[in-house]
Short mmCIF file of C-alpha atoms and ligand atoms in Angstrom, two decimals:
data_model
loop_
_atom_site.label_atom_id
_atom_site.label_comp_id
_atom_site.label_asym_id
_atom_site.label_seq_id
_atom_site.Cartn_x
_atom_site.Cartn_y
_atom_site.Cartn_z
CA MET A 1 81.54 -15.87 33.95
CA GLN A 2 79.90 -12.96 32.10
CA ASN A 3 79.39 -15.01 28.95
CA ASP A 4 78.14 -18.23 30.49
CA LEU A 5 74.71 -17.03 31.54
CA ARG A 6 73.19 -20.43 31.06
CA GLY A 7 75.80 -22.10 33.23
CA ASN A 8 75.60 -19.38 35.88
CA LEU A 9 71.80 -19.57 36.02
CA ALA A 10 71.93 -23.34 36.31
CA ALA A 11 74.48 -23.07 39.11
CA VAL A 12 72.39 -20.53 41.02
CA ASN A 13 69.26 -22.64 40.63
CA GLU A 14 71.21 -25.65 41.85
CA ARG A 15 72.38 -23.70 44.90
CA ILE A 16 68.81 -22.61 45.59
CA GLU A 17 67.70 -26.26 45.39
CA ARG A 18 70.43 -27.39 47.75
CA ALA A 19 69.82 -24.65 50.31
CA ALA A 20 66.08 -25.36 50.27
CA ARG A 21 66.59 -29.08 50.64
CA LYS A 22 68.94 -28.55 53.55
CA VAL A 23 66.11 -27.05 55.60
CA GLY A 24 63.33 -29.22 54.22
CA ARG A 25 61.85 -26.58 51.95
CA ASN A 26 60.67 -26.91 48.37
CA ALA A 27 62.71 -24.82 45.92
CA ASN A 28 59.48 -24.16 44.00
CA GLU A 29 58.44 -21.73 46.69
CA ILE A 30 61.52 -19.57 46.08
CA LYS A 31 61.52 -17.00 43.29
CA LEU A 32 64.80 -16.04 41.70
CA VAL A 33 65.00 -12.38 40.70
CA ALA A 34 67.89 -11.93 38.26
CA VAL A 35 69.30 -8.54 39.20
CA SER A 36 70.10 -7.00 35.83
CA LYS A 37 70.98 -3.43 36.85
CA THR A 38 73.80 -1.90 34.77
CA HIS A 39 73.46 -4.60 32.11
CA PRO A 40 72.08 -3.68 28.68
CA ALA A 41 68.92 -5.15 27.16
CA GLU A 42 70.98 -7.50 24.93
CA VAL A 43 72.41 -9.18 28.01
CA LEU A 44 68.93 -9.54 29.50
CA GLN A 45 67.77 -11.07 26.22
CA SER A 46 70.56 -13.65 26.54
CA ALA A 47 69.41 -14.35 30.09
CA ILE A 48 65.85 -14.79 28.83
CA ASP A 49 67.13 -17.24 26.22
CA ALA A 50 68.84 -19.08 29.06
CA GLY A 51 65.59 -19.31 31.00
CA ALA A 52 65.38 -16.16 33.16
CA SER A 53 61.99 -14.46 33.32
CA VAL A 54 62.14 -12.22 36.38
CA PHE A 55 64.44 -9.20 36.42
CA GLY A 56 65.37 -6.82 39.23
CA GLU A 57 66.33 -3.24 38.47
CA ASN A 58 67.30 -0.50 40.89
CA LYS A 59 66.69 2.58 38.76
CA VAL A 60 63.36 3.46 37.17
CA GLN A 61 64.82 5.31 34.20
CA GLU A 62 67.28 2.57 33.37
CA ALA A 63 64.59 -0.09 33.69
CA ASP A 64 62.22 1.85 31.47
CA GLY A 65 64.65 1.62 28.55
CA LYS A 66 64.92 -2.15 28.93
CA VAL A 67 61.16 -2.61 29.36
CA ASN A 68 60.69 -0.71 26.09
CA VAL A 69 62.97 -3.15 24.31
CA LEU A 70 61.91 -6.41 25.97
CA GLY A 71 58.28 -5.76 26.86
CA ARG A 72 56.22 -6.74 29.86
CA GLU A 73 54.32 -9.76 28.60
CA LYS A 74 56.76 -12.56 29.20
CA ILE A 75 58.89 -10.85 31.83
CA GLU A 76 58.26 -9.90 35.42
CA TRP A 77 59.95 -6.62 36.36
CA HIS A 78 60.87 -5.95 39.99
CA LEU A 79 62.02 -2.62 41.37
CA ILE A 80 64.64 -3.31 44.03
CA GLY A 81 66.14 0.17 44.41
CA HIS A 82 64.91 3.17 46.35
CA LEU A 83 61.88 4.82 44.72
CA GLN A 84 61.89 8.60 44.64
CA SER A 85 58.44 10.12 44.68
CA ASN A 86 58.97 11.90 41.35
CA LYS A 87 59.56 8.51 39.71
CA ALA A 88 56.53 6.83 41.27
CA ARG A 89 54.28 7.21 38.24
CA GLN A 90 56.80 5.77 35.82
CA ALA A 91 57.50 2.95 38.28
CA ALA A 92 53.81 2.10 38.57
CA GLN A 93 53.63 1.94 34.78
CA ILE A 94 56.44 -0.54 34.25
CA PHE A 95 57.01 -2.67 37.35
CA ASP A 96 55.12 -5.75 38.47
CA VAL A 97 56.49 -5.68 41.99
CA ILE A 98 57.98 -2.85 44.03
CA HIS A 99 60.27 -4.20 46.75
CA THR A 100 61.14 -0.86 48.27
CA LEU A 101 58.01 0.72 49.66
CA ASP A 102 59.48 2.67 52.56
CA SER A 103 57.00 5.35 53.63
CA ILE A 104 53.27 5.90 53.99
CA LYS A 105 53.69 9.00 51.86
CA LEU A 106 55.03 6.94 48.99
CA ALA A 107 52.26 4.37 49.50
CA GLU A 108 49.63 7.13 49.31
CA ARG A 109 51.16 8.44 46.13
CA LEU A 110 51.37 5.00 44.49
CA GLU A 111 47.79 4.21 45.46
CA ARG A 112 46.58 7.46 43.89
CA ILE A 113 48.66 6.88 40.75
CA CYS A 114 47.23 3.36 40.33
CA LEU A 115 43.76 4.87 40.40
CA GLU A 116 44.70 7.56 37.87
CA GLU A 117 46.47 5.09 35.60
CA ASN A 118 43.75 2.44 35.83
CA ARG A 119 46.20 0.01 37.31
CA ALA A 120 43.96 -2.45 39.12
CA SER A 121 46.63 -3.94 41.32
CA LEU A 122 50.27 -3.28 42.11
CA SER A 123 52.25 -5.69 44.25
CA VAL A 124 54.37 -4.01 46.93
CA LEU A 125 56.82 -5.24 49.53
CA VAL A 126 57.66 -3.06 52.50
CA GLN A 127 61.38 -2.50 52.95
CA VAL A 128 62.34 -2.81 56.59
CA ASP A 129 65.42 -1.23 58.12
CA LEU A 130 66.51 -3.37 61.06
CA ALA A 131 69.96 -1.87 61.34
CA SER A 132 68.90 1.75 61.79
CA GLU A 133 71.62 2.81 59.43
CA ALA A 134 71.23 6.47 58.64
CA THR A 135 72.20 5.87 55.02
CA LYS A 136 69.81 2.98 54.42
CA ASN A 137 66.26 3.27 53.27
CA GLY A 138 63.42 1.30 54.73
CA ILE A 139 61.00 1.79 57.53
CA LYS A 140 61.74 1.08 61.15
CA GLU A 141 60.17 -1.96 62.73
CA ALA A 142 58.23 0.27 65.12
CA ASP A 143 56.60 2.07 62.19
CA LEU A 144 55.42 -1.11 60.46
CA PRO A 145 51.99 -1.38 62.13
CA LYS A 146 51.00 2.09 60.91
CA MET A 147 52.20 1.30 57.42
CA ILE A 148 50.24 -1.95 57.37
CA GLU A 149 47.17 -0.23 58.70
CA PHE A 150 47.37 2.16 55.77
CA LEU A 151 48.01 -0.60 53.23
CA ASP A 152 44.92 -2.40 54.51
CA THR A 153 42.86 0.55 53.33
CA CYS A 154 44.34 0.52 49.81
CA GLN A 155 42.27 -0.66 46.85
CA HIS A 156 45.16 -0.98 44.43
CA LEU A 157 48.34 -1.60 46.36
CA LYS A 158 48.64 -5.24 47.23
CA PHE A 159 50.76 -5.73 50.33
CA ASP A 160 52.62 -8.94 49.54
CA GLY A 161 55.46 -9.06 52.01
CA LEU A 162 58.68 -7.66 53.42
CA MET A 163 62.11 -6.92 52.02
CA ILE A 164 65.46 -6.23 53.61
CA ILE A 165 68.90 -5.09 52.53
CA PRO A 166 70.98 -5.95 55.59
CA PRO A 167 74.36 -4.37 56.29
CA TYR A 168 77.16 -6.01 54.34
CA PHE A 169 79.33 -8.54 56.17
CA ASP A 170 81.84 -10.88 54.52
CA ASP A 171 80.83 -13.48 57.07
CA VAL A 172 77.28 -14.47 56.18
CA GLU A 173 76.68 -15.71 59.72
CA LEU A 174 76.64 -12.05 60.75
CA VAL A 175 73.84 -11.41 58.27
CA ARG A 176 71.75 -14.36 59.43
CA PRO A 177 70.21 -12.57 62.45
CA TYR A 178 68.72 -9.94 60.14
CA PHE A 179 67.09 -12.62 58.00
CA LYS A 180 65.83 -14.41 61.09
CA ARG A 181 64.36 -11.24 62.54
CA LEU A 182 62.63 -10.26 59.31
CA ARG A 183 61.06 -13.69 59.17
CA GLU A 184 59.78 -13.36 62.74
CA ILE A 185 58.26 -10.00 61.89
CA ARG A 186 56.67 -11.48 58.76
CA ASP A 187 55.28 -14.42 60.73
CA ALA A 188 53.65 -12.02 63.19
CA LEU A 189 52.28 -9.52 60.67
CA LEU A 190 51.59 -11.37 57.43
CA PRO A 191 51.97 -15.12 57.92
CA ASN A 192 51.93 -16.06 54.24
CA GLY A 193 53.73 -12.98 53.01
CA ALA A 194 56.79 -12.94 50.79
CA LEU A 195 60.26 -12.46 52.22
CA SER A 196 62.61 -10.75 49.79
CA MET A 197 66.08 -11.32 51.18
CA GLY A 198 69.42 -12.67 50.05
CA MET A 199 71.87 -11.56 47.35
CA SER A 200 74.75 -13.31 45.57
CA HIS A 201 76.93 -13.78 48.62
CA ASP A 202 74.25 -14.73 51.14
CA PHE A 203 71.16 -16.10 49.36
CA GLU A 204 71.64 -19.62 50.68
CA THR A 205 71.61 -18.32 54.25
CA ALA A 206 68.52 -16.27 53.42
CA ILE A 207 66.79 -19.38 52.06
CA GLU A 208 67.67 -21.30 55.21
CA GLU A 209 65.94 -18.50 57.13
CA GLY A 210 62.82 -18.53 54.98
CA ALA A 211 63.42 -16.26 51.98
CA THR A 212 60.76 -16.66 49.29
CA ILE A 213 62.41 -14.20 46.88
CA VAL A 214 66.17 -13.96 46.37
CA ARG A 215 67.76 -11.12 44.40
CA VAL A 216 70.86 -12.35 42.63
CA GLY A 217 72.98 -10.26 40.27
CA THR A 218 76.70 -10.98 40.30
CA ALA A 219 76.39 -14.76 40.51
CA ILE A 220 74.33 -14.71 37.30
CA PHE A 221 75.71 -11.81 35.25
CA GLY A 222 79.25 -11.54 36.60
CA ALA A 223 80.79 -8.52 38.29
CA ARG A 224 79.24 -5.16 37.47
CA GLU A 225 81.39 -2.30 36.27
CA LYS A 226 81.91 0.10 39.11
CA ILE A 227 79.62 3.00 38.44
CA ALA A 228 78.25 5.44 40.95
CA ALA A 229 75.44 4.47 43.29
CA ASN A 230 74.83 0.87 42.54
C1 PLP B 301 72.41 -5.02 43.37
C2 PLP B 301 71.39 -5.57 44.30
C3 PLP B 301 71.25 -6.96 44.46
C4 PLP B 301 72.12 -7.98 43.80
O1 PLP B 301 73.41 -7.95 44.33
P1 PLP B 301 74.48 -9.07 43.92
O2 PLP B 301 75.45 -9.03 45.03
O3 PLP B 301 75.07 -8.65 42.62
O4 PLP B 301 73.77 -10.36 43.82
C5 PLP B 301 70.24 -7.40 45.31
N1 PLP B 301 69.43 -6.54 45.96
C6 PLP B 301 69.54 -5.21 45.81
C7 PLP B 301 68.61 -4.32 46.55
C8 PLP B 301 70.53 -4.68 44.98
O5 PLP B 301 70.63 -3.35 44.87
#
């Protein structure tokens, strides 16, 4: 699996097509983020050769090394992991989209950094925690209006949508309600906003529920080596 990136990418794109068709959607409205965390730049280069152009990374430092090798011109870099405030500047320098905005404090900091760094616009998604899991990041549904009110005042941060990492269930039908709920929230707050939801084992369900961005790692790159905190 690891060495057939082209085949894996084609298979994932085919599954995206099929899931979209099933619910009468156009696959063109769904962006595939190839989650490349833990994989070295050479592997990403192979994925680029196979047609990938959007990568998702969960650690700023790790991503920075790959951005240095592969550049930012032809590739879209998405941060999908928790952003610590002391990494915000570096993140604003290398990422095109930050999926994990999870506090007003972090939003304030990113907005200020964009000004200081002359970054005209930085796309952000707000990570929502619908499960109230103590260990998960993301803001509570009840705190969303205040967050959005703040983002409305930002000159540089561009509030583009919502993101969720639901609890893990083997049975994807148990994940579906989280996708459904996030979509309802999106419809109410930001009707044309992006919905970043769905990973290797549940992206078809996410697409059925309206995902516009799916974050797929294992199904493209194969199983990751087990290393801490990923
Ligand atoms: C690792 C990761 C993914 C991809 O997971 P796979 O199961 O390998 O597809 C998606 N989203 C986030 C936030 C991740 O950390």
